PDB file of C-alpha atoms in Angstrom:
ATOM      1  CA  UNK A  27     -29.590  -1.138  -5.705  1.00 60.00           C
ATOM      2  CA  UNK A  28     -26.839   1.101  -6.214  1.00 55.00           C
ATOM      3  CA  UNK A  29     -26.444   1.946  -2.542  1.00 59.00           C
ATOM      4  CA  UNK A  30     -26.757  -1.456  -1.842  1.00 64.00           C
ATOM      5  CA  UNK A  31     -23.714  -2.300  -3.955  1.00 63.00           C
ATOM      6  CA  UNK A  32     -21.657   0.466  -2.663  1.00 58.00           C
ATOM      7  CA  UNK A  33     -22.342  -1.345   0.971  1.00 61.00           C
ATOM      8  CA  UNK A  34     -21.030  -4.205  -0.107  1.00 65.00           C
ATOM      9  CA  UNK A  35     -18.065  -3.479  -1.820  1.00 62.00           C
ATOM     10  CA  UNK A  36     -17.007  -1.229   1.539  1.00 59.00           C
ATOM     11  CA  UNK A  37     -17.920  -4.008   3.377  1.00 64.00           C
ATOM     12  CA  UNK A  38     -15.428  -6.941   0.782  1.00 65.00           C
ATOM     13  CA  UNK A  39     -12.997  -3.857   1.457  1.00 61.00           C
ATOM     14  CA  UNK A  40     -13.032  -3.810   5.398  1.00 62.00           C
ATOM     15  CA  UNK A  41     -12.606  -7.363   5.421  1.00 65.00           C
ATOM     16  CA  UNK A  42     -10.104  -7.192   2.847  1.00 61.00           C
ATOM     17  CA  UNK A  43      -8.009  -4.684   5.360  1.00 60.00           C
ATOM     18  CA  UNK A  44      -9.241  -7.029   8.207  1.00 61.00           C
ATOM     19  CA  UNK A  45      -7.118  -9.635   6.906  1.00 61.00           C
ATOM     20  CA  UNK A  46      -3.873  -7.070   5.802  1.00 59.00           C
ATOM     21  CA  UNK A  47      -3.857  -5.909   9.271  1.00 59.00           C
ATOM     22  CA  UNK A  48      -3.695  -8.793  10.921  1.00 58.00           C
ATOM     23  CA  UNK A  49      -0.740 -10.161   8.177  1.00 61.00           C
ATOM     24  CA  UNK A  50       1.281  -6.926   9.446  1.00 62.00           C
ATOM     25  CA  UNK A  51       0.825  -5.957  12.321  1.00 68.00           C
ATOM     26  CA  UNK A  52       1.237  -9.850  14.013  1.00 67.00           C
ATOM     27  CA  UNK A  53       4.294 -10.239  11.930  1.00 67.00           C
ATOM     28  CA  UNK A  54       5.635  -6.430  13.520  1.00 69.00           C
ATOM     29  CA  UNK A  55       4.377  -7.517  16.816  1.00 72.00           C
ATOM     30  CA  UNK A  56       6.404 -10.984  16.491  1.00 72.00           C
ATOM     31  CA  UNK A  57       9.526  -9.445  15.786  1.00 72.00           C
ATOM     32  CA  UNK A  58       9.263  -6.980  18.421  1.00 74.00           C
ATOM     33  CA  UNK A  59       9.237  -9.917  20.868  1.00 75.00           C
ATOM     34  CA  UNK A  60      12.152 -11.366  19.394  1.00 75.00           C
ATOM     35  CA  UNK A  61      13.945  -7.889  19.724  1.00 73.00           C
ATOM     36  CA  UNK A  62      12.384  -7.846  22.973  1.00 76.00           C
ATOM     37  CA  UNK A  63      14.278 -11.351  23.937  1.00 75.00           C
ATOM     38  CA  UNK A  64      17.557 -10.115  22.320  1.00 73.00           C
ATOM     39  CA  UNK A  65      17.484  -7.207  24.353  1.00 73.00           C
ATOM     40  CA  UNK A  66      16.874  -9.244  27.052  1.00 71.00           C
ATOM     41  CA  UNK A  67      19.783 -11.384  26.412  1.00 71.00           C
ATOM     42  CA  UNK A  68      22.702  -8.544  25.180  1.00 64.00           C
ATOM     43  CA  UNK A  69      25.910  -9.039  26.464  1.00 63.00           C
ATOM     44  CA  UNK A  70      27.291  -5.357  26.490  1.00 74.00           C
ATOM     45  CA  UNK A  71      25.813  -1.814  26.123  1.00 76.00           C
ATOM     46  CA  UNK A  72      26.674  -1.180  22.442  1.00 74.00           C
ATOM     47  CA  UNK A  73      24.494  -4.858  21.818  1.00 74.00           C
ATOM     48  CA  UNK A  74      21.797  -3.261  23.755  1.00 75.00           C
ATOM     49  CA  UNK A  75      22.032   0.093  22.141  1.00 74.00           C
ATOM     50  CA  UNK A  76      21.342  -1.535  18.579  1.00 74.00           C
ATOM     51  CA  UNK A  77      18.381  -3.628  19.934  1.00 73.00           C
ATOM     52  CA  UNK A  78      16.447  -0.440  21.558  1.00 77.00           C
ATOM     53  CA  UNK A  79      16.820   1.210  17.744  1.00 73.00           C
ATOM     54  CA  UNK A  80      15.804  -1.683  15.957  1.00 73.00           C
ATOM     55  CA  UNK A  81      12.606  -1.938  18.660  1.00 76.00           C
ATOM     56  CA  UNK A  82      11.906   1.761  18.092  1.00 73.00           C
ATOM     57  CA  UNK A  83      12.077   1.308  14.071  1.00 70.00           C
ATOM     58  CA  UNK A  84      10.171  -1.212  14.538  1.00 71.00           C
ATOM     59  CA  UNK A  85       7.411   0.509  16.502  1.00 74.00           C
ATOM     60  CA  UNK A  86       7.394   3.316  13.866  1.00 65.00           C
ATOM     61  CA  UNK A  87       6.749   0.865  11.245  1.00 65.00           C
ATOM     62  CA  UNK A  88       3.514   0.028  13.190  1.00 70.00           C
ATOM     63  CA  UNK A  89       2.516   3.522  13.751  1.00 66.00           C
ATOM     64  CA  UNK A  90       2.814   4.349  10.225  1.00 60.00           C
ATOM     65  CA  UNK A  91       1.499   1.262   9.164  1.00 63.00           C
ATOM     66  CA  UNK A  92      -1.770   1.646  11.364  1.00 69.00           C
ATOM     67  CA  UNK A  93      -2.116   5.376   9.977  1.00 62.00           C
ATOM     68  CA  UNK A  94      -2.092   4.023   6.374  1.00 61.00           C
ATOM     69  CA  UNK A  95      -4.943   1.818   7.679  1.00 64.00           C
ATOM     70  CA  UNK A  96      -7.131   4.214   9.387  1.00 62.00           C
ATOM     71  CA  UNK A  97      -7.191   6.576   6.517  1.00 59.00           C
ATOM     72  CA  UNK A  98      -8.229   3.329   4.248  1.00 58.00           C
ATOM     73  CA  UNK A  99     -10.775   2.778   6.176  1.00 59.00           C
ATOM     74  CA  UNK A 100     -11.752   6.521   6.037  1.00 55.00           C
ATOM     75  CA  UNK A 101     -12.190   5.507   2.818  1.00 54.00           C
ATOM     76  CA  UNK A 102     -14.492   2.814   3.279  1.00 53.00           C
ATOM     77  CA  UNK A 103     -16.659   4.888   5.459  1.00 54.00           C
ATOM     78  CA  UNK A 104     -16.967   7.260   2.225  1.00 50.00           C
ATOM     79  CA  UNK A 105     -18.227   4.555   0.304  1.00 47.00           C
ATOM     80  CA  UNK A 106     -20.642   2.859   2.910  1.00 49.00           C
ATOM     81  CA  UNK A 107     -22.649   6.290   3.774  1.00 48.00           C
ATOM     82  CA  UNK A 108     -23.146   6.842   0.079  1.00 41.00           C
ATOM     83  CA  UNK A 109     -24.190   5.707  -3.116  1.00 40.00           C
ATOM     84  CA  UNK A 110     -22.326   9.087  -4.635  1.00 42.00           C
ATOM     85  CA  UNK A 111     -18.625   9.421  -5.327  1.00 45.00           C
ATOM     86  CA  UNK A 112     -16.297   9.354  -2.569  1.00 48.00           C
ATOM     87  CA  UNK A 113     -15.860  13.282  -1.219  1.00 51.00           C
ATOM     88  CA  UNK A 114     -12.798  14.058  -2.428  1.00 67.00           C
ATOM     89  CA  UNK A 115     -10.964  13.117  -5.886  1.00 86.00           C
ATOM     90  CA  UNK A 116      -8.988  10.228  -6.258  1.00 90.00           C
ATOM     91  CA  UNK A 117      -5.737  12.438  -7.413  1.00 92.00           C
ATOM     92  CA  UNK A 118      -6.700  14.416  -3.564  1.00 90.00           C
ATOM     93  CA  UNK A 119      -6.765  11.115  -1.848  1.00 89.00           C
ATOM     94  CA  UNK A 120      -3.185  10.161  -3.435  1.00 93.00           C
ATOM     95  CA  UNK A 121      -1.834  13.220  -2.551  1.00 93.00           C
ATOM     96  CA  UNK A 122      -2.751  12.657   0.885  1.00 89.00           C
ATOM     97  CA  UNK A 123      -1.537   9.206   1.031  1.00 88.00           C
ATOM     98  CA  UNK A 124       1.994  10.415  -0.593  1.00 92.00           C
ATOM     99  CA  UNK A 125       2.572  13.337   1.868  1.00 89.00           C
ATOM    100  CA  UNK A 126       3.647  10.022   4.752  1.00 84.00           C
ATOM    101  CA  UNK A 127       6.247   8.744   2.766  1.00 88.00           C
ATOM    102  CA  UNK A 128       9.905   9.946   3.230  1.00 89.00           C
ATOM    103  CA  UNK A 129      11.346   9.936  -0.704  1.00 92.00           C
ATOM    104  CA  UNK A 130       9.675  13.259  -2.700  1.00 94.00           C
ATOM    105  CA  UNK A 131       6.943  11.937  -5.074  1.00 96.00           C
ATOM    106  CA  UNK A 132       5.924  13.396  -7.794  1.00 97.00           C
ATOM    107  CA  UNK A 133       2.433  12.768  -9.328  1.00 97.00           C
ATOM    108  CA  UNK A 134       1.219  13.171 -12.647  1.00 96.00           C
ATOM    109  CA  UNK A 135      -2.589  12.142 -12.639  1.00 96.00           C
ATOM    110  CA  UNK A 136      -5.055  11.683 -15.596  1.00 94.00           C
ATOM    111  CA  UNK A 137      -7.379   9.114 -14.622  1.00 94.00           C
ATOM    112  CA  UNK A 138     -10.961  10.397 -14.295  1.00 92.00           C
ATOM    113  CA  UNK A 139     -13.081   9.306 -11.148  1.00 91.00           C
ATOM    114  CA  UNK A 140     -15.815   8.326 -13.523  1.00 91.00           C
ATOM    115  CA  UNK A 141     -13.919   5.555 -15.074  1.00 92.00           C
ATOM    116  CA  UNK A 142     -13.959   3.262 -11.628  1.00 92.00           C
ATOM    117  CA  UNK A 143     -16.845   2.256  -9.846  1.00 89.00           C
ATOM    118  CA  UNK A 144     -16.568   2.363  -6.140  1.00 83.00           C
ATOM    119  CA  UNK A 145     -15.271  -0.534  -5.287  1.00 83.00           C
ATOM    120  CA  UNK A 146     -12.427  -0.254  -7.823  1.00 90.00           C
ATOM    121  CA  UNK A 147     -11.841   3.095  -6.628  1.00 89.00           C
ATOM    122  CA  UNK A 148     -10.844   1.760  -2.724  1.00 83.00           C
ATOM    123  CA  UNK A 149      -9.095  -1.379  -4.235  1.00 87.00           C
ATOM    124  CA  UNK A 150      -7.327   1.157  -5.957  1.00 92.00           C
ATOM    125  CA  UNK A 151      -6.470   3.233  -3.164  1.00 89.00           C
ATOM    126  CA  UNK A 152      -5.423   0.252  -0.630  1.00 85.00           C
ATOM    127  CA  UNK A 153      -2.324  -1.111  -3.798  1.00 90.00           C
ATOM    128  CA  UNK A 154      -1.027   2.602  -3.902  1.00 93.00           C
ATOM    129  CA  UNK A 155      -1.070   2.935  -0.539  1.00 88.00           C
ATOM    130  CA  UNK A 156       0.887  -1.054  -0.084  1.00 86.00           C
ATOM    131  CA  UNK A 157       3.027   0.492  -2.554  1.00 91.00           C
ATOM    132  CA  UNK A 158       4.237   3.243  -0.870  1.00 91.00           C
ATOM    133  CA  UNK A 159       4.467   1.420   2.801  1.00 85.00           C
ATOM    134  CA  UNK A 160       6.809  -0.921   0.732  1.00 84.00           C
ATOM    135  CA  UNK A 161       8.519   2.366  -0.433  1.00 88.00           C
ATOM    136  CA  UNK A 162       9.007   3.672   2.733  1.00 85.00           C
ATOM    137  CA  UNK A 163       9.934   0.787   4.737  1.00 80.00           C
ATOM    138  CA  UNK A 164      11.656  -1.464   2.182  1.00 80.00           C
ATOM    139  CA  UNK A 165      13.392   0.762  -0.139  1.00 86.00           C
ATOM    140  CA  UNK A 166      15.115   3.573   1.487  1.00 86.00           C
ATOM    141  CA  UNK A 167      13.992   5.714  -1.636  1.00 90.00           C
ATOM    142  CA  UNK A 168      14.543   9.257  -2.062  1.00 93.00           C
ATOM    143  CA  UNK A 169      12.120   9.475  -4.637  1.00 95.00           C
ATOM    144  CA  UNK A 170       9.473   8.088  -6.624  1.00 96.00           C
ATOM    145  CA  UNK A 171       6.724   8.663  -8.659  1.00 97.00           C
ATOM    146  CA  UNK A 172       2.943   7.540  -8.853  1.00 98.00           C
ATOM    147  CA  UNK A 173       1.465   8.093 -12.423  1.00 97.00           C
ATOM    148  CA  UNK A 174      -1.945   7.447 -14.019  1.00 96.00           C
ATOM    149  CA  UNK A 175      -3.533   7.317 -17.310  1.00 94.00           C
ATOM    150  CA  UNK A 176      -6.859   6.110 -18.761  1.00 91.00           C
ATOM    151  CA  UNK A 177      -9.214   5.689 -21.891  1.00 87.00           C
ATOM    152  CA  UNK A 178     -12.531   4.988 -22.037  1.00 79.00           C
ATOM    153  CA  UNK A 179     -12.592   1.305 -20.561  1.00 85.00           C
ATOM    154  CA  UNK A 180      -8.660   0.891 -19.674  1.00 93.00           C
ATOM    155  CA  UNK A 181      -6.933   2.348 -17.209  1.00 96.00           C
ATOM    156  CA  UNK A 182      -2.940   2.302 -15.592  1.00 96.00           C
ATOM    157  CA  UNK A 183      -0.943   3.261 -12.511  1.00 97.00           C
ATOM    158  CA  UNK A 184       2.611   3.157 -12.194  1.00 97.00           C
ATOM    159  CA  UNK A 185       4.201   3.817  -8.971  1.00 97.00           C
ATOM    160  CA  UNK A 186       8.140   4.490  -9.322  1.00 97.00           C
ATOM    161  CA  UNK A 187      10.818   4.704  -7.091  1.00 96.00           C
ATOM    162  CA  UNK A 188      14.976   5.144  -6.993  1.00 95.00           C
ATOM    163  CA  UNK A 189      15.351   2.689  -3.764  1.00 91.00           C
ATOM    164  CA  UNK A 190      17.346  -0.192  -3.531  1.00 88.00           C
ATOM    165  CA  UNK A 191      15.005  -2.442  -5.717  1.00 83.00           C
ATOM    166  CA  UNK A 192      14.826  -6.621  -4.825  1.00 83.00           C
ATOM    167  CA  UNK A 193      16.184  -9.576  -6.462  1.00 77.00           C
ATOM    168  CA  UNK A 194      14.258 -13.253  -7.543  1.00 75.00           C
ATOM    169  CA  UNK A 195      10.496 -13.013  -7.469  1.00 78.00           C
ATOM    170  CA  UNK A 196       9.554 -10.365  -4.542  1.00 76.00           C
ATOM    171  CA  UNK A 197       5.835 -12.248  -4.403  1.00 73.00           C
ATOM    172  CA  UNK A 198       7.523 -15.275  -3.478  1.00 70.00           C
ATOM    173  CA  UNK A 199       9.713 -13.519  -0.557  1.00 65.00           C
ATOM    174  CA  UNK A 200       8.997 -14.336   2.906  1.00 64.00           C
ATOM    175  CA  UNK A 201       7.055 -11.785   5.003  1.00 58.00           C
ATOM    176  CA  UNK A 202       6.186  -9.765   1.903  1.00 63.00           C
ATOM    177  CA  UNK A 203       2.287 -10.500   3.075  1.00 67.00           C
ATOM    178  CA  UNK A 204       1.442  -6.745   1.642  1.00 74.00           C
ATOM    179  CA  UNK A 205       3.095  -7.383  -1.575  1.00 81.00           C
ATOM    180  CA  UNK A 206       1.069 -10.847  -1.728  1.00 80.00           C
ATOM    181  CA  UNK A 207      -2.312  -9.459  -0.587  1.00 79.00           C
ATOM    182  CA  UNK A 208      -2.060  -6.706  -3.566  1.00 84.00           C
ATOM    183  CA  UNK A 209      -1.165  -9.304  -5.869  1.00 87.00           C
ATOM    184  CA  UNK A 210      -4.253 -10.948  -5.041  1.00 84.00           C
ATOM    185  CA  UNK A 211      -6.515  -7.732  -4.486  1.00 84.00           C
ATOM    186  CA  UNK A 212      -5.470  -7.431  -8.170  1.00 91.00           C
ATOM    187  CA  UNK A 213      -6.265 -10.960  -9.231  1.00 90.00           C
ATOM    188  CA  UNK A 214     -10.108 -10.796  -7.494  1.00 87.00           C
ATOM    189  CA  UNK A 215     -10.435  -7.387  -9.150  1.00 92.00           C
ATOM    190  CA  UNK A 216      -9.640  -8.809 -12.513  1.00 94.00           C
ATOM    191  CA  UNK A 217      -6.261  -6.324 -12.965  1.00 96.00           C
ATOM    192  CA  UNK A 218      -3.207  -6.926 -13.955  1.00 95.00           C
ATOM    193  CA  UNK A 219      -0.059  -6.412 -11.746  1.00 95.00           C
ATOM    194  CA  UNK A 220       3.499  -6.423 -12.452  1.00 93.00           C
ATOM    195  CA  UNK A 221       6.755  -5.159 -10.272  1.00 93.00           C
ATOM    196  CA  UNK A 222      10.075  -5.506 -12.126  1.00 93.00           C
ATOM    197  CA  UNK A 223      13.021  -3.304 -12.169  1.00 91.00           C
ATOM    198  CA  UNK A 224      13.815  -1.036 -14.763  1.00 92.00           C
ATOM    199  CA  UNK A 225      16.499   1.767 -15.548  1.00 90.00           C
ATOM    200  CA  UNK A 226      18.202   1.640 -11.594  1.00 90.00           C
ATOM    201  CA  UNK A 227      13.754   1.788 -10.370  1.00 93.00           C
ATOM    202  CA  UNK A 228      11.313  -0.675  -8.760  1.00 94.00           C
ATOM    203  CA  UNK A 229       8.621  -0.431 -10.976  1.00 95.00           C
ATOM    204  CA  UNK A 230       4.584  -1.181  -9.569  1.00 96.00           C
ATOM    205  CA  UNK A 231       1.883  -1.042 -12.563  1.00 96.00           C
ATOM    206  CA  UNK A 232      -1.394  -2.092 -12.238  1.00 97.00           C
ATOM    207  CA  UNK A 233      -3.469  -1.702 -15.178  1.00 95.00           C
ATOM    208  CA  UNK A 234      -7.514  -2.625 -16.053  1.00 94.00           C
ATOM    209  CA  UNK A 235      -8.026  -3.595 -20.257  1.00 87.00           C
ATOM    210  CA  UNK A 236      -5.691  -2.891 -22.676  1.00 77.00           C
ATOM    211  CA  UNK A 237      -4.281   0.805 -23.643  1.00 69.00           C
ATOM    212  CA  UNK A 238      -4.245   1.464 -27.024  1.00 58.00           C
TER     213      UNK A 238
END
């Protein structure tokens, strides 16, 4: 039964990433053909100069974005071969996940493996890691922070960073499909998410029961 369960939550999870690839990489893909057209269409060199950056940025976002995937679904494959604990720690897998983005994070991590069940453990894993690709790509941080505490049935993760923060609602922004499909990885896993600013920082926190 147990191994049973772990299949299926890798499985919810793969489709889960299914569905947040295809929101990001088609909407990459779309712009680069409108760069593509643009480039296509510049009237002098210094035009054309500023539309071969913005395709290469734009290609980098995809590379790094695709990276991010394939070590979620790393993950996954943990999970699926295995009704034990993933191999590594949680805190390792962070680490690992931090090490891509540009700004200097700092982690301070005292949330025990035990306290999440599988599934919860690559849900998790896949909102730290959307976190950070928004670091990285929307922020233009320099640094940040990814924090976690926990009590017996509660739990909370706050990722930080100094970047250039967002105004209105950034759920209701258009294109933020990774910022929406935490939101709702959050909702189906019964967690609470917020992102607000706070002291000059973005502030992510996603929390499980009350801490006391």
């Amino acid at each position: 039964m147990e191994t049973e369960r772990s299949e299926k939550a890798a499985l919810e999870a793969r489709e889960q990433l299914a569905r947040e690839l295809h929101d990001g990489i088609a909407q990459s893909l779309f712009l680069l053909s409108v760069k593509a057209e643009k480039l296509e269409k510049g009237s002098n060199e210094k035009q054309q100069e500023q539309n071969i950056l913005s395709i290469r940025k734009t290609i980098h976002e995809v590379n790094r974005y695709v990276r991010q995937a394939i070590t979620n679904l790393r993950l996954d494959r943990d999970v699926s071969r295995s009704s034990a604990p993933m191999s590594s720690p949680l805190v390792e897998q962070v680490h690992v996940m931090a090490k891509d983005v540009r700004a200097q994070i700092n982690i301070q991590w005292e949330l025990k493996d035990h306290q999440l069940d599988e599934k919860e453990k690559v849900e998790l894993l896949a909102c730290i890691r959307e976190a950070l690709i928004n670091m990285n790509k929307y922020a233009s941080a320099t640094a940040g922070s990814i924090t976690a505490i926990g009590m017996s049935h509660s739990w909370k993760v706050t990722v930080k960073d100094n970047g250039k923060g967002f105004d209105g609602d950034p759920f209701a922004k258009k294109g933020k499909f990774g910022l929406r499909i935490m939101k709702e990885r959050c909702n189906e896993m019964g967690w609470i998410m917020n992102m607000y600013r706070e002291d000059r920082e973005t502030v992510v926190e996603i929390h499980k029961g009350a801490l006391t």
